[in-house]
PDB file of C-alpha atoms in Angstrom:
ATOM      1  CA  UNK A   1     -32.623  -0.686 -10.301  1.00 75.00           C
ATOM      2  CA  UNK A   2     -34.242   2.273  -8.663  1.00 89.00           C
ATOM      3  CA  UNK A   3     -32.847   5.416  -7.214  1.00 91.00           C
ATOM      4  CA  UNK A   4     -33.218   4.231  -3.825  1.00 90.00           C
ATOM      5  CA  UNK A   5     -31.595   0.917  -4.084  1.00 91.00           C
ATOM      6  CA  UNK A   6     -28.509   2.896  -5.574  1.00 93.00           C
ATOM      7  CA  UNK A   7     -28.222   5.295  -3.296  1.00 94.00           C
ATOM      8  CA  UNK A   8     -28.121   2.456  -0.179  1.00 92.00           C
ATOM      9  CA  UNK A   9     -25.617   0.373  -2.349  1.00 94.00           C
ATOM     10  CA  UNK A  10     -23.668   3.869  -2.467  1.00 94.00           C
ATOM     11  CA  UNK A  11     -23.733   4.313   0.978  1.00 94.00           C
ATOM     12  CA  UNK A  12     -22.881   0.926   1.571  1.00 94.00           C
ATOM     13  CA  UNK A  13     -19.732   1.005  -0.271  1.00 95.00           C
ATOM     14  CA  UNK A  14     -18.600   4.669   1.273  1.00 95.00           C
ATOM     15  CA  UNK A  15     -19.258   2.613   4.449  1.00 94.00           C
ATOM     16  CA  UNK A  16     -16.688  -0.082   3.540  1.00 94.00           C
ATOM     17  CA  UNK A  17     -14.367   2.259   2.044  1.00 94.00           C
ATOM     18  CA  UNK A  18     -14.373   3.762   5.623  1.00 94.00           C
ATOM     19  CA  UNK A  19     -14.378   0.907   7.574  1.00 93.00           C
ATOM     20  CA  UNK A  20     -11.536  -0.487   5.437  1.00 92.00           C
ATOM     21  CA  UNK A  21      -9.590   2.982   6.153  1.00 91.00           C
ATOM     22  CA  UNK A  22      -9.941   3.062   9.884  1.00 91.00           C
ATOM     23  CA  UNK A  23      -8.697  -0.796   9.848  1.00 88.00           C
ATOM     24  CA  UNK A  24      -5.524   0.337   8.399  1.00 86.00           C
ATOM     25  CA  UNK A  25      -5.176   2.764  10.898  1.00 88.00           C
ATOM     26  CA  UNK A  26      -5.360   0.198  14.004  1.00 85.00           C
ATOM     27  CA  UNK A  27      -2.010  -1.664  14.477  1.00 80.00           C
ATOM     28  CA  UNK A  28      -2.461  -5.514  13.812  1.00 75.00           C
ATOM     29  CA  UNK A  29      -3.771  -7.228  16.845  1.00 77.00           C
ATOM     30  CA  UNK A  30      -1.836 -10.320  16.312  1.00 78.00           C
ATOM     31  CA  UNK A  31       1.138  -9.694  14.208  1.00 73.00           C
ATOM     32  CA  UNK A  32       0.648 -12.554  11.738  1.00 76.00           C
ATOM     33  CA  UNK A  33       0.082 -12.173   8.048  1.00 74.00           C
ATOM     34  CA  UNK A  34      -3.738 -12.254   7.155  1.00 74.00           C
ATOM     35  CA  UNK A  35      -4.894 -11.845  10.743  1.00 84.00           C
ATOM     36  CA  UNK A  36      -7.449  -8.836  10.829  1.00 85.00           C
ATOM     37  CA  UNK A  37     -10.983  -7.941  11.737  1.00 88.00           C
ATOM     38  CA  UNK A  38     -12.409  -7.660   8.307  1.00 87.00           C
ATOM     39  CA  UNK A  39     -14.736  -4.625   9.439  1.00 91.00           C
ATOM     40  CA  UNK A  40     -15.671  -4.009   5.612  1.00 90.00           C
ATOM     41  CA  UNK A  41     -17.074  -7.043   5.318  1.00 92.00           C
ATOM     42  CA  UNK A  42     -20.056  -5.793   7.237  1.00 94.00           C
ATOM     43  CA  UNK A  43     -21.579  -3.665   4.499  1.00 95.00           C
ATOM     44  CA  UNK A  44     -21.480  -6.532   2.198  1.00 94.00           C
ATOM     45  CA  UNK A  45     -23.209  -8.881   4.863  1.00 93.00           C
ATOM     46  CA  UNK A  46     -25.638  -6.369   5.239  1.00 93.00           C
ATOM     47  CA  UNK A  47     -26.265  -5.864   1.108  1.00 94.00           C
ATOM     48  CA  UNK A  48     -26.464  -9.562   1.259  1.00 93.00           C
ATOM     49  CA  UNK A  49     -29.679  -9.982   3.656  1.00 92.00           C
ATOM     50  CA  UNK A  50     -31.045  -6.031   2.900  1.00 91.00           C
ATOM     51  CA  UNK A  51     -31.203  -6.775  -0.725  1.00 89.00           C
ATOM     52  CA  UNK A  52     -29.470 -10.309  -2.275  1.00 88.00           C
ATOM     53  CA  UNK A  53     -26.667 -11.687  -3.722  1.00 90.00           C
ATOM     54  CA  UNK A  54     -26.412  -9.578  -6.765  1.00 91.00           C
ATOM     55  CA  UNK A  55     -25.950  -6.328  -4.669  1.00 92.00           C
ATOM     56  CA  UNK A  56     -23.865  -7.685  -2.258  1.00 93.00           C
ATOM     57  CA  UNK A  57     -21.536  -8.148  -5.314  1.00 95.00           C
ATOM     58  CA  UNK A  58     -21.649  -4.825  -6.317  1.00 94.00           C
ATOM     59  CA  UNK A  59     -21.057  -3.587  -2.884  1.00 94.00           C
ATOM     60  CA  UNK A  60     -17.979  -6.034  -2.808  1.00 94.00           C
ATOM     61  CA  UNK A  61     -16.489  -5.367  -5.860  1.00 94.00           C
ATOM     62  CA  UNK A  62     -16.847  -1.849  -5.875  1.00 94.00           C
ATOM     63  CA  UNK A  63     -15.183  -1.790  -2.482  1.00 94.00           C
ATOM     64  CA  UNK A  64     -12.252  -3.891  -3.525  1.00 94.00           C
ATOM     65  CA  UNK A  65     -11.372  -1.916  -6.566  1.00 94.00           C
ATOM     66  CA  UNK A  66     -11.964   1.461  -4.741  1.00 94.00           C
ATOM     67  CA  UNK A  67      -9.369   0.505  -1.940  1.00 92.00           C
ATOM     68  CA  UNK A  68      -6.948  -0.342  -4.490  1.00 92.00           C
ATOM     69  CA  UNK A  69      -7.426   2.701  -6.287  1.00 92.00           C
ATOM     70  CA  UNK A  70      -7.186   4.938  -2.983  1.00 90.00           C
ATOM     71  CA  UNK A  71      -4.711   2.985  -0.754  1.00 86.00           C
ATOM     72  CA  UNK A  72      -3.635  -0.491  -1.393  1.00 83.00           C
ATOM     73  CA  UNK A  73      -2.468  -0.338  -5.276  1.00 84.00           C
ATOM     74  CA  UNK A  74      -2.522  -3.282  -8.044  1.00 86.00           C
ATOM     75  CA  UNK A  75      -0.992  -6.116  -5.495  1.00 81.00           C
ATOM     76  CA  UNK A  76      -2.913  -5.167  -2.898  1.00 84.00           C
ATOM     77  CA  UNK A  77      -5.912  -5.585  -5.095  1.00 91.00           C
ATOM     78  CA  UNK A  78      -4.993  -9.109  -6.061  1.00 90.00           C
ATOM     79  CA  UNK A  79      -4.951 -10.268  -2.692  1.00 89.00           C
ATOM     80  CA  UNK A  80      -8.362  -8.548  -1.720  1.00 91.00           C
ATOM     81  CA  UNK A  81     -10.245  -9.577  -4.976  1.00 94.00           C
ATOM     82  CA  UNK A  82      -9.353 -12.962  -4.933  1.00 94.00           C
ATOM     83  CA  UNK A  83     -10.518 -13.057  -1.204  1.00 93.00           C
ATOM     84  CA  UNK A  84     -13.374 -11.230  -1.674  1.00 94.00           C
ATOM     85  CA  UNK A  85     -14.421 -13.288  -4.811  1.00 95.00           C
ATOM     86  CA  UNK A  86     -13.852 -16.709  -2.440  1.00 95.00           C
ATOM     87  CA  UNK A  87     -16.064 -14.985   0.478  1.00 95.00           C
ATOM     88  CA  UNK A  88     -18.543 -14.066  -1.650  1.00 95.00           C
ATOM     89  CA  UNK A  89     -19.369 -17.450  -3.654  1.00 95.00           C
ATOM     90  CA  UNK A  90     -19.567 -19.451  -0.035  1.00 95.00           C
ATOM     91  CA  UNK A  91     -21.789 -16.617   1.817  1.00 94.00           C
ATOM     92  CA  UNK A  92     -24.144 -16.337  -1.226  1.00 95.00           C
ATOM     93  CA  UNK A  93     -24.276 -20.497  -1.238  1.00 95.00           C
ATOM     94  CA  UNK A  94     -24.969 -20.531   2.166  1.00 93.00           C
ATOM     95  CA  UNK A  95     -27.233 -17.661   2.075  1.00 92.00           C
ATOM     96  CA  UNK A  96     -29.194 -19.714  -0.730  1.00 92.00           C
ATOM     97  CA  UNK A  97     -29.427 -22.696   1.201  1.00 90.00           C
ATOM     98  CA  UNK A  98     -31.034 -20.724   3.850  1.00 85.00           C
ATOM     99  CA  UNK A  99     -29.918 -23.089   6.734  1.00 85.00           C
ATOM    100  CA  UNK A 100     -27.364 -20.944   8.422  1.00 88.00           C
ATOM    101  CA  UNK A 101     -27.821 -18.320  10.315  1.00 90.00           C
ATOM    102  CA  UNK A 102     -26.163 -14.692   9.623  1.00 91.00           C
ATOM    103  CA  UNK A 103     -23.152 -15.739  12.181  1.00 93.00           C
ATOM    104  CA  UNK A 104     -22.410 -19.098  10.208  1.00 92.00           C
ATOM    105  CA  UNK A 105     -22.138 -17.065   6.761  1.00 93.00           C
ATOM    106  CA  UNK A 106     -20.174 -14.409   8.226  1.00 94.00           C
ATOM    107  CA  UNK A 107     -17.550 -16.658   9.443  1.00 93.00           C
ATOM    108  CA  UNK A 108     -17.909 -19.155   6.813  1.00 95.00           C
ATOM    109  CA  UNK A 109     -16.831 -15.937   4.293  1.00 95.00           C
ATOM    110  CA  UNK A 110     -14.017 -15.176   6.731  1.00 95.00           C
ATOM    111  CA  UNK A 111     -12.588 -18.695   6.435  1.00 95.00           C
ATOM    112  CA  UNK A 112     -13.203 -18.495   2.580  1.00 95.00           C
ATOM    113  CA  UNK A 113     -11.461 -14.874   2.091  1.00 94.00           C
ATOM    114  CA  UNK A 114      -8.540 -16.319   3.990  1.00 93.00           C
ATOM    115  CA  UNK A 115      -8.313 -19.077   1.676  1.00 94.00           C
ATOM    116  CA  UNK A 116      -8.696 -17.258  -1.750  1.00 94.00           C
ATOM    117  CA  UNK A 117      -5.512 -14.800  -0.240  1.00 91.00           C
ATOM    118  CA  UNK A 118      -3.523 -17.768   0.751  1.00 91.00           C
ATOM    119  CA  UNK A 119      -3.747 -19.254  -2.670  1.00 93.00           C
ATOM    120  CA  UNK A 120      -2.906 -16.319  -4.303  1.00 91.00           C
ATOM    121  CA  UNK A 121      -0.014 -16.140  -2.147  1.00 88.00           C
ATOM    122  CA  UNK A 122       0.882 -19.554  -3.050  1.00 88.00           C
ATOM    123  CA  UNK A 123       0.676 -18.447  -7.031  1.00 89.00           C
ATOM    124  CA  UNK A 124       2.206 -15.296  -6.748  1.00 85.00           C
ATOM    125  CA  UNK A 125       5.484 -16.504  -4.533  1.00 82.00           C
ATOM    126  CA  UNK A 126       5.067 -19.938  -6.707  1.00 80.00           C
ATOM    127  CA  UNK A 127       4.978 -22.060  -3.506  1.00 78.00           C
ATOM    128  CA  UNK A 128       2.186 -24.077  -1.802  1.00 81.00           C
ATOM    129  CA  UNK A 129       4.015 -24.647   1.423  1.00 79.00           C
ATOM    130  CA  UNK A 130       2.533 -21.238   2.523  1.00 82.00           C
ATOM    131  CA  UNK A 131      -0.479 -23.494   3.244  1.00 85.00           C
ATOM    132  CA  UNK A 132       1.477 -23.595   6.376  1.00 82.00           C
ATOM    133  CA  UNK A 133      -0.018 -20.080   7.607  1.00 83.00           C
ATOM    134  CA  UNK A 134      -3.461 -21.318   6.966  1.00 89.00           C
ATOM    135  CA  UNK A 135      -4.626 -23.348  10.194  1.00 89.00           C
ATOM    136  CA  UNK A 136      -3.913 -19.922  12.026  1.00 88.00           C
ATOM    137  CA  UNK A 137      -5.916 -18.018   9.755  1.00 90.00           C
ATOM    138  CA  UNK A 138      -8.983 -20.550   9.906  1.00 92.00           C
ATOM    139  CA  UNK A 139      -9.526 -19.900  13.697  1.00 92.00           C
ATOM    140  CA  UNK A 140      -8.930 -16.077  13.313  1.00 92.00           C
ATOM    141  CA  UNK A 141     -11.258 -16.148  10.333  1.00 93.00           C
ATOM    142  CA  UNK A 142     -13.644 -18.214  12.824  1.00 93.00           C
ATOM    143  CA  UNK A 143     -13.313 -15.414  15.753  1.00 94.00           C
ATOM    144  CA  UNK A 144     -13.731 -12.279  13.554  1.00 93.00           C
ATOM    145  CA  UNK A 145     -16.212 -13.527  11.340  1.00 94.00           C
ATOM    146  CA  UNK A 146     -18.451 -14.429  14.215  1.00 93.00           C
ATOM    147  CA  UNK A 147     -18.148 -10.949  15.656  1.00 94.00           C
ATOM    148  CA  UNK A 148     -18.969  -9.150  12.706  1.00 94.00           C
ATOM    149  CA  UNK A 149     -21.920 -11.579  12.338  1.00 93.00           C
ATOM    150  CA  UNK A 150     -23.102 -10.862  15.510  1.00 93.00           C
ATOM    151  CA  UNK A 151     -22.548  -6.990  14.668  1.00 94.00           C
ATOM    152  CA  UNK A 152     -24.450  -7.434  10.932  1.00 93.00           C
ATOM    153  CA  UNK A 153     -27.218  -8.791  12.927  1.00 92.00           C
ATOM    154  CA  UNK A 154     -27.572  -6.050  15.254  1.00 91.00           C
ATOM    155  CA  UNK A 155     -27.817  -3.875  12.579  1.00 91.00           C
ATOM    156  CA  UNK A 156     -30.310  -5.605  10.254  1.00 90.00           C
ATOM    157  CA  UNK A 157     -32.795  -6.137  13.280  1.00 89.00           C
ATOM    158  CA  UNK A 158     -32.818  -2.458  13.887  1.00 88.00           C
ATOM    159  CA  UNK A 159     -33.123  -1.740  10.110  1.00 87.00           C
ATOM    160  CA  UNK A 160     -35.908  -3.891  10.392  1.00 84.00           C
ATOM    161  CA  UNK A 161     -37.856  -2.119  13.256  1.00 83.00           C
ATOM    162  CA  UNK A 162     -37.051   0.901  11.547  1.00 78.00           C
ATOM    163  CA  UNK A 163     -38.656  -0.013   8.443  1.00 64.00           C
ATOM    164  CA  UNK A 164     -35.789   1.500   6.399  1.00 62.00           C
TER     165      UNK A 164
ATOM    166  CA  UNK B   1     -34.820  -9.805   4.585  1.00 58.00           C
ATOM    167  CA  UNK B   2     -35.174 -13.596   4.788  1.00 56.00           C
ATOM    168  CA  UNK B   3     -33.990 -16.053   7.687  1.00 57.00           C
ATOM    169  CA  UNK B   4     -32.272 -13.827   9.682  1.00 71.00           C
ATOM    170  CA  UNK B   5     -31.604 -15.435  12.787  1.00 73.00           C
ATOM    171  CA  UNK B   6     -28.750 -16.120  15.608  1.00 79.00           C
ATOM    172  CA  UNK B   7     -26.388 -19.009  15.811  1.00 80.00           C
ATOM    173  CA  UNK B   8     -27.949 -22.423  15.148  1.00 85.00           C
ATOM    174  CA  UNK B   9     -27.101 -25.928  14.808  1.00 88.00           C
ATOM    175  CA  UNK B  10     -26.153 -25.588  11.363  1.00 88.00           C
ATOM    176  CA  UNK B  11     -23.542 -22.990  12.385  1.00 88.00           C
ATOM    177  CA  UNK B  12     -22.013 -25.128  14.852  1.00 91.00           C
ATOM    178  CA  UNK B  13     -21.592 -28.215  12.104  1.00 91.00           C
ATOM    179  CA  UNK B  14     -19.562 -25.490   9.856  1.00 91.00           C
ATOM    180  CA  UNK B  15     -17.670 -24.591  13.011  1.00 92.00           C
ATOM    181  CA  UNK B  16     -16.656 -28.129  13.917  1.00 94.00           C
ATOM    182  CA  UNK B  17     -15.929 -28.974  10.077  1.00 93.00           C
ATOM    183  CA  UNK B  18     -13.454 -25.896  10.138  1.00 92.00           C
ATOM    184  CA  UNK B  19     -11.892 -26.649  13.498  1.00 93.00           C
ATOM    185  CA  UNK B  20     -11.264 -30.456  12.183  1.00 94.00           C
ATOM    186  CA  UNK B  21      -9.619 -29.153   8.795  1.00 92.00           C
ATOM    187  CA  UNK B  22      -7.323 -26.985  11.156  1.00 91.00           C
ATOM    188  CA  UNK B  23      -6.384 -29.721  13.057  1.00 92.00           C
ATOM    189  CA  UNK B  24      -5.702 -32.306  10.400  1.00 91.00           C
ATOM    190  CA  UNK B  25      -3.662 -29.500   8.450  1.00 88.00           C
ATOM    191  CA  UNK B  26      -1.763 -28.373  11.831  1.00 86.00           C
ATOM    192  CA  UNK B  27      -1.077 -32.137  12.586  1.00 87.00           C
ATOM    193  CA  UNK B  28       0.058 -32.703   8.526  1.00 84.00           C
ATOM    194  CA  UNK B  29       2.362 -29.356   8.531  1.00 79.00           C
ATOM    195  CA  UNK B  30       4.041 -30.274  12.211  1.00 74.00           C
ATOM    196  CA  UNK B  31       4.109 -34.072  12.021  1.00 71.00           C
ATOM    197  CA  UNK B  32       8.006 -33.892  11.467  1.00 64.00           C
ATOM    198  CA  UNK B  33       9.102 -31.553  13.787  1.00 65.00           C
ATOM    199  CA  UNK B  34      12.776 -32.407  13.499  1.00 72.00           C
ATOM    200  CA  UNK B  35      15.582 -29.731  13.851  1.00 75.00           C
ATOM    201  CA  UNK B  36      16.396 -28.382  10.295  1.00 76.00           C
ATOM    202  CA  UNK B  37      19.304 -28.567   8.735  1.00 80.00           C
ATOM    203  CA  UNK B  38      19.446 -26.113   6.252  1.00 84.00           C
ATOM    204  CA  UNK B  39      17.428 -22.538   5.562  1.00 86.00           C
ATOM    205  CA  UNK B  40      16.711 -22.169   1.932  1.00 87.00           C
ATOM    206  CA  UNK B  41      15.564 -18.650   0.773  1.00 88.00           C
ATOM    207  CA  UNK B  42      13.401 -17.918  -2.360  1.00 86.00           C
ATOM    208  CA  UNK B  43      13.083 -14.460  -4.026  1.00 86.00           C
ATOM    209  CA  UNK B  44      10.414 -13.970  -6.502  1.00 82.00           C
ATOM    210  CA  UNK B  45       9.396 -17.380  -6.231  1.00 77.00           C
ATOM    211  CA  UNK B  46      12.739 -18.990  -7.264  1.00 82.00           C
ATOM    212  CA  UNK B  47      15.525 -20.238  -4.882  1.00 84.00           C
ATOM    213  CA  UNK B  48      18.198 -17.492  -4.048  1.00 84.00           C
ATOM    214  CA  UNK B  49      20.194 -18.931  -1.369  1.00 83.00           C
ATOM    215  CA  UNK B  50      20.593 -22.203   0.476  1.00 85.00           C
ATOM    216  CA  UNK B  51      22.382 -22.089   3.743  1.00 84.00           C
ATOM    217  CA  UNK B  52      23.417 -24.376   6.498  1.00 85.00           C
ATOM    218  CA  UNK B  53      21.649 -23.769   9.941  1.00 82.00           C
ATOM    219  CA  UNK B  54      24.574 -24.030  12.312  1.00 82.00           C
ATOM    220  CA  UNK B  55      26.288 -21.133  10.543  1.00 82.00           C
ATOM    221  CA  UNK B  56      26.189 -17.299  12.121  1.00 85.00           C
ATOM    222  CA  UNK B  57      25.512 -15.078   8.789  1.00 84.00           C
ATOM    223  CA  UNK B  58      23.714 -11.922   7.986  1.00 86.00           C
ATOM    224  CA  UNK B  59      22.271 -11.902   4.345  1.00 85.00           C
ATOM    225  CA  UNK B  60      20.981  -9.156   2.641  1.00 86.00           C
ATOM    226  CA  UNK B  61      18.638  -9.312  -0.459  1.00 84.00           C
ATOM    227  CA  UNK B  62      18.358  -5.942  -2.146  1.00 83.00           C
ATOM    228  CA  UNK B  63      16.992  -5.488  -5.456  1.00 80.00           C
ATOM    229  CA  UNK B  64      17.019  -1.701  -5.331  1.00 79.00           C
ATOM    230  CA  UNK B  65      13.465  -1.631  -3.745  1.00 81.00           C
ATOM    231  CA  UNK B  66      12.960  -4.042  -1.709  1.00 82.00           C
ATOM    232  CA  UNK B  67      15.478  -4.816   0.888  1.00 86.00           C
ATOM    233  CA  UNK B  68      15.328  -7.990   3.550  1.00 85.00           C
ATOM    234  CA  UNK B  69      17.883  -8.879   6.091  1.00 87.00           C
ATOM    235  CA  UNK B  70      18.318 -12.493   7.129  1.00 87.00           C
ATOM    236  CA  UNK B  71      20.167 -13.556  10.011  1.00 87.00           C
ATOM    237  CA  UNK B  72      21.321 -16.954  10.884  1.00 87.00           C
ATOM    238  CA  UNK B  73      22.195 -17.336  14.481  1.00 84.00           C
ATOM    239  CA  UNK B  74      22.487 -20.462  16.961  1.00 82.00           C
ATOM    240  CA  UNK B  75      20.570 -22.609  14.477  1.00 82.00           C
ATOM    241  CA  UNK B  76      17.588 -20.338  14.004  1.00 84.00           C
ATOM    242  CA  UNK B  77      16.808 -17.952  11.450  1.00 86.00           C
ATOM    243  CA  UNK B  78      14.787 -14.913  11.404  1.00 85.00           C
ATOM    244  CA  UNK B  79      14.030 -11.612   9.521  1.00 86.00           C
ATOM    245  CA  UNK B  80      16.270  -8.790  11.006  1.00 84.00           C
ATOM    246  CA  UNK B  81      15.278  -6.030   8.822  1.00 83.00           C
ATOM    247  CA  UNK B  82      13.078  -5.521   6.120  1.00 84.00           C
ATOM    248  CA  UNK B  83      11.454  -2.453   4.275  1.00 82.00           C
ATOM    249  CA  UNK B  84       8.074  -3.476   3.644  1.00 79.00           C
ATOM    250  CA  UNK B  85       5.294  -1.477   4.577  1.00 75.00           C
ATOM    251  CA  UNK B  86       3.278  -4.218   7.192  1.00 72.00           C
ATOM    252  CA  UNK B  87       6.439  -5.448   8.941  1.00 71.00           C
ATOM    253  CA  UNK B  88       4.973  -8.762   9.758  1.00 75.00           C
ATOM    254  CA  UNK B  89       7.773 -10.521   8.697  1.00 78.00           C
ATOM    255  CA  UNK B  90       9.890  -8.862  11.714  1.00 79.00           C
ATOM    256  CA  UNK B  91       7.243 -10.031  14.183  1.00 76.00           C
ATOM    257  CA  UNK B  92       7.197 -13.643  13.010  1.00 75.00           C
ATOM    258  CA  UNK B  93       9.092 -16.315  15.489  1.00 75.00           C
ATOM    259  CA  UNK B  94      12.618 -17.411  14.921  1.00 82.00           C
ATOM    260  CA  UNK B  95      12.540 -20.519  12.897  1.00 84.00           C
ATOM    261  CA  UNK B  96      14.812 -23.987  13.213  1.00 81.00           C
ATOM    262  CA  UNK B  97      12.470 -26.601  12.515  1.00 81.00           C
ATOM    263  CA  UNK B  98      12.036 -28.536   9.504  1.00 79.00           C
ATOM    264  CA  UNK B  99       8.916 -27.085   7.156  1.00 77.00           C
ATOM    265  CA  UNK B 100       8.831 -23.768   9.420  1.00 81.00           C
ATOM    266  CA  UNK B 101       8.754 -20.844   7.150  1.00 84.00           C
ATOM    267  CA  UNK B 102       8.935 -16.694   7.214  1.00 85.00           C
ATOM    268  CA  UNK B 103       7.094 -15.330   4.515  1.00 84.00           C
ATOM    269  CA  UNK B 104       7.616 -11.670   3.606  1.00 84.00           C
ATOM    270  CA  UNK B 105       4.578 -11.104   1.261  1.00 81.00           C
ATOM    271  CA  UNK B 106       5.144  -7.327  -0.186  1.00 80.00           C
ATOM    272  CA  UNK B 107       8.920  -8.166  -1.141  1.00 82.00           C
ATOM    273  CA  UNK B 108       8.071 -11.922  -2.232  1.00 83.00           C
ATOM    274  CA  UNK B 109      10.739 -13.175   0.263  1.00 85.00           C
ATOM    275  CA  UNK B 110      10.215 -16.484   1.362  1.00 85.00           C
ATOM    276  CA  UNK B 111      12.601 -18.678   3.756  1.00 87.00           C
ATOM    277  CA  UNK B 112      12.234 -22.165   4.529  1.00 85.00           C
ATOM    278  CA  UNK B 113      13.853 -24.464   6.826  1.00 85.00           C
ATOM    279  CA  UNK B 114      14.394 -28.093   5.621  1.00 80.00           C
ATOM    280  CA  UNK B 115      16.429 -31.146   6.872  1.00 76.00           C
ATOM    281  CA  UNK B 116      19.117 -33.057   4.696  1.00 67.00           C
ATOM    282  CA  UNK B 117      16.745 -35.737   2.959  1.00 57.00           C
ATOM    283  CA  UNK B 118      15.024 -32.725   1.252  1.00 48.00           C
ATOM    284  CA  UNK B 119      17.853 -30.822   0.029  1.00 45.00           C
ATOM    285  CA  UNK B 120      18.734 -33.460  -2.627  1.00 46.00           C
ATOM    286  CA  UNK B 121      15.760 -33.071  -4.577  1.00 47.00           C
ATOM    287  CA  UNK B 122      16.208 -29.479  -4.818  1.00 50.00           C
ATOM    288  CA  UNK B 123      18.617 -28.116  -8.021  1.00 50.00           C
ATOM    289  CA  UNK B 124      19.843 -24.863  -6.336  1.00 51.00           C
ATOM    290  CA  UNK B 125      23.225 -23.341  -6.092  1.00 53.00           C
ATOM    291  CA  UNK B 126      25.014 -23.529  -2.886  1.00 52.00           C
ATOM    292  CA  UNK B 127      27.281 -20.927  -1.597  1.00 48.00           C
TER     293      UNK B 127
END
């Protein structure tokens, strides 16, 4: 791993932290547990496309750990960590298959992020009926994931042009 | 930076798949939308209290740090007060049909409506 790579990964992690914090400041758009924009997935997506799957794992795990240390604590960490692992798995899988566009990768990641979080909630509360909350979360995941995917597409296009 | 492209046919396929899963889950969870008879309150994953829906009562769950106040009124149940950081449970709708739930994740409180049949299976205590 060369210095340039370390620097860009660090920048992406700090960007993810700022976006996480920014998202905490905005009041929830829909008052429903788990519905959010997921802005901090954008640096993970960019790491995945700009480098490859390894770097996206670095960014995601560093982001989750640092957000837990700075803001949410251990209970927040469990939800965010499981969600991140689920979303990373599906995003890397779809990226490796290479058929889907960045938008498909992004919204699948969002839907699986929500799945991971709801499953960990089921385990913590010891009740699988919480899956009742999952259908609205799939729809919200598709919408927010698509928006993040479009944003990622625009950013990566500019990076390509600028030869960063 | 490989395969950077905007929406394609594989994305639509995934989209349709997810929407189908949503519809199937939604139908599964809402198939018996009959009015419920009882409200079960779970704290930390175990049954805390089970009450009939047709009473008017206020239940306070207080373990020192986590406070939740649940109100049962006119055949519906809702979260009246909670000291959780996100307060999402306060914004959820009143529940009255069987299988409807309210969850307060930070305080690990979970309220569920069920009908008479399913209550026989639960071995909880009833006040």
